[in-house]
Amino acid sequence: MNLFADAIRWIMDPAHWTGANGIPNRVAEHLGYTALTVVIAALIAVSLGLYIGHTGRFRGLVVGVTGALRALPTLGLLVYLAVLFGGGISFALVPTIIVLVVLAIPPLLAGAYSGVESVDGRTVDAARSMGMTEWQILWKVEVPLALPLSLGGIRSAVLQVVATATVAAYISLGGLGRYIIDALPLRNYTEVLVGALLVTILALVLDGILVVCQRLTVPAGVRAIRKSPEQRSTTKSARTVSASA
Amino acid sequence: MTWVFANFEQIWSLTVAHVLLSIAPIICGFVIAVPIGWFAYRFRVSRGVVLTVCGLLYTIPSLALIVAMPTLLGTKILNPLNLIVTLTIYAIALMVRTATDAFEAVSRDVISSSTAVGFGAWRRFWQVELPLAGPVLLAGLRVVSTSTVSLVTLGALVGMSGLGYLFTDGYQRNFPTEILTGIVGTVLIAVVFDVLLVLLGRVLLPWARVDEAARRGAGSVTVKAATA
């Protein structure tokens, strides 16, 4: 437990709060990779997820592919791409972002399509019978109702990316993983623990922020009828998917 | 390919080490998570707390947990126990929620009927609730198995054996074939584990294929697994 006290003291030391290896800079790098990854992955996965959810096509394929991606070892893919691309430090960002995007796509995709899928078929039929076009149904009915579930997908994607971005330090990129990867061969376990603690804190803070976002995005109409029995099953599945993060 | 054949002995021993490191967390995680999941399902008060704690556990980055483990356990950094305990925690975090959902999915009428014909709580659990929750539990276990096999490779960063060694070694030597061998090997182990679990399910849970409701439950678990 003494090591914990040392690690806390290390974090509190003002000397570690400035410069390239300072905590603010490392956190900023870490958040930068995460943001870039999630934006790219969301562009791909959410549009695909909305399409699959709306049309119901390729559903089985997606479940299979996302399951298979889970087996792919991140570290292996990362170093494989790093060696293939070559180019050293200046080029390390490309393999890292590719690997993190691959990692972020399954939860984003699942969140988006299961969100659209969870929308009551009668609601969609009602919208169609009122003369809404397919685009209007998608944007005015399905997307708002799917939002809490989709955000659940974003939440798990962000958490996985934050956690895994640590590994990027292994191929000489910055971020909070630097503390862990640099200190391990030196047997400086205080600094290793510092890295571990900071990543965990960052993940918890981001998770907290996203939980609040998720609560806020429940459409007002859904909140009002949450108590009705049919609706309860949908909201329950929404909770299970999001909380499984 | 020539490299693979030339180094087959080393690759095989790393594979064996990988399999051994994977099995313990999968089994321990399952055995610990099922009772916790049952308690979370049975006692509403504990439910929120248990599920939140599991969610938080999953938030901790795996590499962070592996390197922090020696401090928490008082073990040496190279002790395989660090990796096993870390991955068991991960398996529990993933499995408890599925287990809760699995027990939840068991029909209330069936439970009432079993009570009516005189089953006590103990017998009801073993002979009614657990078998009927089986298919969903199996779906969750498959997810745990796949993710554990893949996570074992991270152990290489702290000097642990297993196929992850091919990643760190191949990276240092700038040798893509070695890394690719490690990736393929890891995926193969995951696939073999998955097939074994499916076969085990066929043998132990013959009613799973008949029970339509259970199958629907398993489907929703796959969706959740993908989001997890």
Short mmCIF file of N, CA and C in Angstrom, two decimals, chain A residues 1 3-4 59 63 66-67 70-77 79-80 82-84 106-107 110-111 113-114 153 156-157 159-160 162-163 166-167 170-172 180-181 184 187 189 192-193 195-197 199-200 203-204 207 236 239-241 243-245, chain B residues 47 51 54-56 58-65 67-68 71-72 77 90 94 97 101 104 143 146-147 149-150 153-154 156-158 164 167-172 174-177 179-180 182-183 186-187 190 219-220 222-228:
data_model
loop_
_atom_site.label_atom_id
_atom_site.label_comp_id
_atom_site.label_asym_id
_atom_site.label_seq_id
_atom_site.Cartn_x
_atom_site.Cartn_y
_atom_site.Cartn_z
N MET A 1 0.83 -1.20 0.00
CA MET A 1 0.00 0.00 0.00
C MET A 1 0.87 1.25 0.00
N LEU A 3 3.23 1.85 -1.92
CA LEU A 3 3.41 2.25 -3.30
C LEU A 3 2.30 3.19 -3.75
N PHE A 4 1.09 2.95 -3.22
CA PHE A 4 -0.03 3.83 -3.55
C PHE A 4 0.23 5.25 -3.05
N ARG A 59 -28.10 -8.12 -40.63
CA ARG A 59 -28.02 -8.14 -39.18
C ARG A 59 -27.14 -9.29 -38.68
N VAL A 63 -23.53 -9.24 -36.45
CA VAL A 63 -23.34 -9.92 -35.17
C VAL A 63 -22.13 -10.84 -35.24
N THR A 66 -18.73 -8.68 -35.59
CA THR A 66 -18.36 -8.00 -34.35
C THR A 66 -17.86 -9.00 -33.31
N GLY A 67 -18.47 -10.20 -33.33
CA GLY A 67 -18.01 -11.24 -32.40
C GLY A 67 -16.58 -11.66 -32.73
N ARG A 70 -13.72 -9.34 -31.71
CA ARG A 70 -13.38 -9.43 -30.30
C ARG A 70 -12.17 -10.33 -30.05
N ALA A 71 -12.01 -11.34 -30.92
CA ALA A 71 -10.92 -12.29 -30.71
C ALA A 71 -9.58 -11.74 -31.17
N LEU A 72 -9.62 -10.67 -31.98
CA LEU A 72 -8.40 -10.11 -32.53
C LEU A 72 -7.59 -9.42 -31.44
N PRO A 73 -6.35 -9.88 -31.19
CA PRO A 73 -5.57 -9.24 -30.12
C PRO A 73 -5.08 -7.85 -30.54
N THR A 74 -5.44 -6.85 -29.77
CA THR A 74 -5.12 -5.46 -30.10
C THR A 74 -3.62 -5.23 -30.23
N LEU A 75 -2.88 -5.74 -29.24
CA LEU A 75 -1.43 -5.52 -29.23
C LEU A 75 -0.80 -6.09 -30.49
N GLY A 76 -1.24 -7.28 -30.89
CA GLY A 76 -0.70 -7.93 -32.08
C GLY A 76 -0.95 -7.11 -33.33
N LEU A 77 -2.22 -6.68 -33.48
CA LEU A 77 -2.58 -5.89 -34.65
C LEU A 77 -1.77 -4.59 -34.67
N VAL A 79 1.27 -3.85 -33.31
CA VAL A 79 2.69 -3.98 -33.68
C VAL A 79 2.84 -4.47 -35.12
N TYR A 80 1.87 -5.29 -35.58
CA TYR A 80 1.94 -5.76 -36.96
C TYR A 80 1.86 -4.59 -37.92
N ALA A 82 2.41 -1.47 -37.21
CA ALA A 82 3.54 -0.57 -36.98
C ALA A 82 4.76 -1.04 -37.78
N VAL A 83 5.00 -2.36 -37.78
CA VAL A 83 6.14 -2.89 -38.53
C VAL A 83 5.90 -2.77 -40.03
N LEU A 84 4.66 -3.05 -40.45
CA LEU A 84 4.33 -2.95 -41.88
C LEU A 84 4.51 -1.54 -42.41
N PRO A 106 -17.25 -2.25 -33.31
CA PRO A 106 -18.31 -3.16 -32.87
C PRO A 106 -19.29 -2.56 -31.84
N PRO A 107 -18.82 -1.93 -30.75
CA PRO A 107 -19.80 -1.37 -29.81
C PRO A 107 -20.64 -0.25 -30.42
N ALA A 110 -23.21 -1.88 -32.80
CA ALA A 110 -24.25 -2.60 -32.05
C ALA A 110 -25.20 -1.61 -31.39
N GLY A 111 -24.65 -0.54 -30.81
CA GLY A 111 -25.48 0.47 -30.16
C GLY A 111 -26.43 1.11 -31.15
N TYR A 113 -27.49 -0.01 -34.23
CA TYR A 113 -28.54 -0.82 -34.85
C TYR A 113 -29.52 -1.40 -33.85
N SER A 114 -29.01 -1.75 -32.66
CA SER A 114 -29.97 -2.26 -31.68
C SER A 114 -30.86 -1.12 -31.19
N GLY A 153 -23.64 2.70 -26.75
CA GLY A 153 -22.59 2.16 -27.60
C GLY A 153 -21.38 3.07 -27.61
N SER A 156 -19.41 2.63 -24.34
CA SER A 156 -18.49 1.48 -24.25
C SER A 156 -17.34 1.64 -25.21
N ALA A 157 -17.58 2.25 -26.37
CA ALA A 157 -16.49 2.45 -27.32
C ALA A 157 -15.42 3.37 -26.72
N LEU A 159 -14.78 3.98 -23.58
CA LEU A 159 -14.06 3.32 -22.49
C LEU A 159 -13.01 2.37 -23.03
N GLN A 160 -13.39 1.59 -24.05
CA GLN A 160 -12.42 0.63 -24.59
C GLN A 160 -11.25 1.35 -25.23
N VAL A 162 -10.10 4.44 -24.55
CA VAL A 162 -9.26 5.05 -23.52
C VAL A 162 -8.35 4.00 -22.90
N ALA A 163 -8.93 2.84 -22.61
CA ALA A 163 -8.14 1.78 -21.99
C ALA A 163 -7.04 1.30 -22.91
N THR A 166 -3.62 3.19 -24.09
CA THR A 166 -2.44 2.99 -23.25
C THR A 166 -1.37 2.18 -23.97
N VAL A 167 -1.84 1.18 -24.73
CA VAL A 167 -0.93 0.28 -25.42
C VAL A 167 -0.16 1.00 -26.52
N TYR A 170 3.48 1.66 -26.47
CA TYR A 170 4.45 0.61 -26.79
C TYR A 170 5.10 0.85 -28.14
N ILE A 171 4.35 1.41 -29.10
CA ILE A 171 4.98 1.72 -30.38
C ILE A 171 5.39 3.20 -30.41
N SER A 172 5.84 3.68 -29.28
CA SER A 172 6.50 4.98 -29.12
C SER A 172 5.60 6.20 -29.28
N ILE A 180 3.58 4.01 -18.01
CA ILE A 180 3.66 2.57 -17.74
C ILE A 180 4.79 1.94 -18.54
N ILE A 181 4.81 2.19 -19.86
CA ILE A 181 5.77 1.52 -20.74
C ILE A 181 7.21 1.98 -20.45
N LEU A 184 8.31 0.51 -16.77
CA LEU A 184 8.39 -0.94 -16.55
C LEU A 184 9.80 -1.50 -16.62
N ARG A 187 11.93 -0.80 -13.72
CA ARG A 187 11.37 -1.29 -12.45
C ARG A 187 10.96 -0.16 -11.53
N TYR A 189 8.17 1.05 -10.20
CA TYR A 189 6.78 0.65 -10.09
C TYR A 189 5.87 1.77 -9.60
N VAL A 192 4.79 3.32 -12.79
CA VAL A 192 3.87 2.41 -13.46
C VAL A 192 2.48 2.56 -12.86
N LEU A 193 2.45 2.58 -11.54
CA LEU A 193 1.17 2.70 -10.85
C LEU A 193 0.52 4.06 -11.13
N GLY A 195 0.74 5.73 -13.91
CA GLY A 195 0.09 5.59 -15.21
C GLY A 195 -1.22 4.85 -15.10
N ALA A 196 -1.20 3.72 -14.37
CA ALA A 196 -2.40 2.92 -14.21
C ALA A 196 -3.52 3.73 -13.55
N LEU A 197 -3.16 4.46 -12.49
CA LEU A 197 -4.17 5.26 -11.77
C LEU A 197 -4.75 6.35 -12.65
N VAL A 199 -4.94 6.53 -15.94
CA VAL A 199 -5.82 6.00 -17.00
C VAL A 199 -7.18 5.63 -16.41
N THR A 200 -7.15 4.98 -15.24
CA THR A 200 -8.40 4.58 -14.61
C THR A 200 -9.26 5.78 -14.26
N ALA A 203 -10.77 7.23 -17.37
CA ALA A 203 -11.87 6.39 -17.85
C ALA A 203 -13.12 6.61 -17.01
N LEU A 204 -12.95 6.67 -15.69
CA LEU A 204 -14.12 6.85 -14.81
C LEU A 204 -14.78 8.21 -15.03
N ASP A 207 -16.63 8.18 -18.30
CA ASP A 207 -17.82 7.35 -18.16
C ASP A 207 -18.92 8.13 -17.45
N LYS A 236 -35.91 -1.33 -20.66
CA LYS A 236 -35.08 -2.27 -19.90
C LYS A 236 -33.92 -2.74 -20.77
N ARG A 239 -31.32 -0.19 -20.96
CA ARG A 239 -30.45 -0.13 -19.79
C ARG A 239 -29.42 -1.26 -19.81
N THR A 240 -29.87 -2.46 -20.20
CA THR A 240 -28.92 -3.57 -20.16
C THR A 240 -27.80 -3.37 -21.16
N VAL A 241 -28.15 -2.90 -22.36
CA VAL A 241 -27.10 -2.73 -23.36
C VAL A 241 -26.11 -1.67 -22.91
N ALA A 243 -25.51 -0.51 -19.88
CA ALA A 243 -24.77 -0.78 -18.65
C ALA A 243 -23.78 -1.91 -18.80
N SER A 244 -23.89 -2.66 -19.91
CA SER A 244 -22.96 -3.78 -20.06
C SER A 244 -21.55 -3.28 -20.40
N ALA A 245 -21.40 -1.99 -20.49
CA ALA A 245 -20.09 -1.42 -20.87
C ALA A 245 -18.97 -1.88 -19.98
N ARG B 47 -29.05 -5.45 -6.20
CA ARG B 47 -28.91 -5.47 -7.65
C ARG B 47 -28.16 -4.25 -8.23
N LEU B 51 -24.40 -4.47 -9.85
CA LEU B 51 -24.22 -4.22 -11.28
C LEU B 51 -23.38 -2.97 -11.52
N CYS B 54 -19.71 -3.89 -10.93
CA CYS B 54 -19.18 -4.65 -12.06
C CYS B 54 -18.91 -3.73 -13.24
N GLY B 55 -19.79 -2.76 -13.46
CA GLY B 55 -19.57 -1.80 -14.53
C GLY B 55 -18.29 -1.02 -14.30
N LEU B 56 -18.07 -0.61 -13.05
CA LEU B 56 -16.86 0.15 -12.72
C LEU B 56 -15.61 -0.70 -12.91
N TYR B 58 -15.18 -2.99 -15.01
CA TYR B 58 -14.88 -3.12 -16.41
C TYR B 58 -14.24 -1.85 -16.97
N THR B 59 -14.47 -0.73 -16.26
CA THR B 59 -13.91 0.55 -16.71
C THR B 59 -12.40 0.61 -16.54
N ILE B 60 -11.87 -0.12 -15.55
CA ILE B 60 -10.43 -0.07 -15.31
C ILE B 60 -9.70 -0.70 -16.50
N PRO B 61 -8.79 0.05 -17.12
CA PRO B 61 -8.07 -0.50 -18.26
C PRO B 61 -7.30 -1.77 -17.88
N SER B 62 -7.32 -2.77 -18.78
CA SER B 62 -6.73 -4.06 -18.43
C SER B 62 -5.23 -3.95 -18.16
N LEU B 63 -4.52 -3.17 -18.99
CA LEU B 63 -3.07 -3.06 -18.78
C LEU B 63 -2.79 -2.41 -17.43
N ALA B 64 -3.60 -1.39 -17.10
CA ALA B 64 -3.44 -0.71 -15.81
C ALA B 64 -3.61 -1.68 -14.66
N LEU B 65 -4.62 -2.56 -14.81
CA LEU B 65 -4.91 -3.52 -13.74
C LEU B 65 -3.77 -4.54 -13.61
N VAL B 67 -0.60 -4.17 -14.33
CA VAL B 67 0.62 -3.62 -13.72
C VAL B 67 0.38 -3.19 -12.26
N ALA B 68 -0.88 -2.92 -11.90
CA ALA B 68 -1.15 -2.53 -10.52
C ALA B 68 -1.29 -3.75 -9.61
N THR B 71 1.15 -4.72 -6.70
CA THR B 71 1.00 -3.87 -5.52
C THR B 71 -0.18 -4.32 -4.67
N LEU B 72 -1.28 -4.67 -5.34
CA LEU B 72 -2.48 -5.06 -4.61
C LEU B 72 -2.33 -6.42 -3.95
N ILE B 77 6.29 -9.03 -9.92
CA ILE B 77 5.72 -8.55 -11.18
C ILE B 77 5.58 -9.66 -12.20
N TYR B 90 -11.95 -9.23 -14.85
CA TYR B 90 -12.61 -8.85 -16.10
C TYR B 90 -13.74 -9.79 -16.45
N LEU B 94 -17.78 -8.90 -16.81
CA LEU B 94 -18.58 -9.18 -18.00
C LEU B 94 -19.72 -10.13 -17.70
N ARG B 97 -23.48 -9.46 -15.18
CA ARG B 97 -24.67 -8.88 -15.80
C ARG B 97 -25.42 -9.91 -16.64
N ASP B 101 -29.24 -11.34 -16.09
CA ASP B 101 -30.24 -11.38 -17.17
C ASP B 101 -30.71 -12.81 -17.42
N GLU B 104 -33.12 -13.80 -14.84
CA GLU B 104 -34.30 -12.95 -15.07
C GLU B 104 -35.17 -13.54 -16.17
N VAL B 143 -18.56 -15.14 -24.75
CA VAL B 143 -17.97 -13.80 -24.85
C VAL B 143 -16.76 -13.68 -23.93
N THR B 146 -13.74 -15.63 -25.36
CA THR B 146 -13.07 -14.95 -26.48
C THR B 146 -12.25 -13.76 -25.99
N SER B 147 -12.84 -12.93 -25.14
CA SER B 147 -12.13 -11.72 -24.73
C SER B 147 -10.95 -12.07 -23.83
N VAL B 149 -9.04 -14.86 -23.97
CA VAL B 149 -7.95 -15.38 -24.81
C VAL B 149 -7.20 -14.22 -25.48
N SER B 150 -7.96 -13.21 -25.92
CA SER B 150 -7.32 -12.08 -26.59
C SER B 150 -6.55 -11.21 -25.58
N THR B 153 -2.72 -11.84 -24.30
CA THR B 153 -1.56 -11.35 -25.04
C THR B 153 -0.96 -10.10 -24.38
N LEU B 154 -1.78 -9.32 -23.67
CA LEU B 154 -1.27 -8.11 -23.02
C LEU B 154 -0.21 -8.45 -21.96
N ALA B 156 2.28 -10.07 -22.25
CA ALA B 156 3.64 -9.98 -22.83
C ALA B 156 4.29 -8.65 -22.48
N LEU B 157 3.49 -7.60 -22.31
CA LEU B 157 4.04 -6.28 -22.00
C LEU B 157 4.72 -6.26 -20.63
N VAL B 158 4.27 -7.13 -19.74
CA VAL B 158 4.92 -7.20 -18.44
C VAL B 158 5.77 -8.47 -18.34
N GLY B 164 1.45 -13.62 -26.87
CA GLY B 164 1.78 -12.21 -26.91
C GLY B 164 3.28 -11.97 -27.01
N PHE B 167 4.44 -11.01 -30.28
CA PHE B 167 4.19 -9.62 -30.65
C PHE B 167 5.37 -8.73 -30.24
N THR B 168 5.75 -8.82 -28.97
CA THR B 168 6.82 -7.94 -28.49
C THR B 168 8.15 -8.31 -29.16
N ASP B 169 8.40 -9.63 -29.30
CA ASP B 169 9.65 -10.07 -29.91
C ASP B 169 9.68 -9.68 -31.39
N GLY B 170 8.59 -9.93 -32.10
CA GLY B 170 8.51 -9.61 -33.51
C GLY B 170 8.63 -8.12 -33.76
N TYR B 171 8.09 -7.33 -32.84
CA TYR B 171 8.17 -5.88 -32.99
C TYR B 171 9.62 -5.41 -32.84
N GLN B 172 10.29 -5.95 -31.81
CA GLN B 172 11.68 -5.55 -31.59
C GLN B 172 12.58 -5.96 -32.76
N ASN B 174 11.50 -6.33 -35.80
CA ASN B 174 10.94 -5.80 -37.03
C ASN B 174 10.57 -6.92 -38.00
N PHE B 175 9.88 -7.93 -37.47
CA PHE B 175 9.63 -9.16 -38.22
C PHE B 175 8.12 -9.46 -38.24
N PRO B 176 7.42 -9.00 -39.31
CA PRO B 176 5.96 -9.11 -39.34
C PRO B 176 5.45 -10.55 -39.30
N THR B 177 6.19 -11.50 -39.90
CA THR B 177 5.70 -12.88 -39.93
C THR B 177 5.48 -13.41 -38.51
N ILE B 179 4.81 -11.70 -35.83
CA ILE B 179 3.64 -11.05 -35.23
C ILE B 179 2.37 -11.68 -35.78
N LEU B 180 2.34 -11.89 -37.11
CA LEU B 180 1.16 -12.46 -37.74
C LEU B 180 0.87 -13.86 -37.19
N GLY B 182 1.49 -14.87 -34.24
CA GLY B 182 0.87 -14.68 -32.93
C GLY B 182 -0.60 -14.33 -33.05
N ILE B 183 -0.93 -13.44 -34.01
CA ILE B 183 -2.33 -13.03 -34.19
C ILE B 183 -3.18 -14.24 -34.59
N THR B 186 -3.62 -16.69 -31.72
CA THR B 186 -4.57 -16.23 -30.70
C THR B 186 -6.01 -16.42 -31.18
N VAL B 187 -6.26 -16.02 -32.43
CA VAL B 187 -7.62 -16.16 -32.96
C VAL B 187 -8.00 -17.64 -33.01
N ALA B 190 -9.00 -18.84 -29.65
CA ALA B 190 -10.32 -18.32 -29.33
C ALA B 190 -11.40 -19.13 -30.04
N GLY B 219 -29.85 -14.41 -28.05
CA GLY B 219 -29.62 -13.44 -29.12
C GLY B 219 -29.35 -12.06 -28.56
N SER B 220 -30.15 -11.67 -27.57
CA SER B 220 -29.97 -10.33 -27.01
C SER B 220 -28.63 -10.23 -26.28
N THR B 222 -25.90 -11.70 -27.28
CA THR B 222 -24.88 -11.47 -28.30
C THR B 222 -24.80 -10.00 -28.66
N VAL B 223 -25.98 -9.37 -28.75
CA VAL B 223 -26.00 -7.95 -29.05
C VAL B 223 -25.27 -7.19 -27.96
N LYS B 224 -25.59 -7.54 -26.72
CA LYS B 224 -24.96 -6.84 -25.60
C LYS B 224 -23.47 -7.10 -25.56
N ALA B 225 -23.12 -8.35 -25.89
CA ALA B 225 -21.70 -8.71 -25.88
C ALA B 225 -20.94 -7.80 -26.83
N ALA B 226 -21.57 -7.53 -27.97
CA ALA B 226 -20.89 -6.70 -28.96
C ALA B 226 -20.71 -5.28 -28.45
N THR B 227 -21.68 -4.83 -27.62
CA THR B 227 -21.55 -3.47 -27.10
C THR B 227 -20.64 -3.41 -25.89
N ALA B 228 -20.45 -4.55 -25.26
CA ALA B 228 -19.70 -4.55 -23.99
C ALA B 228 -18.28 -4.09 -24.20
#
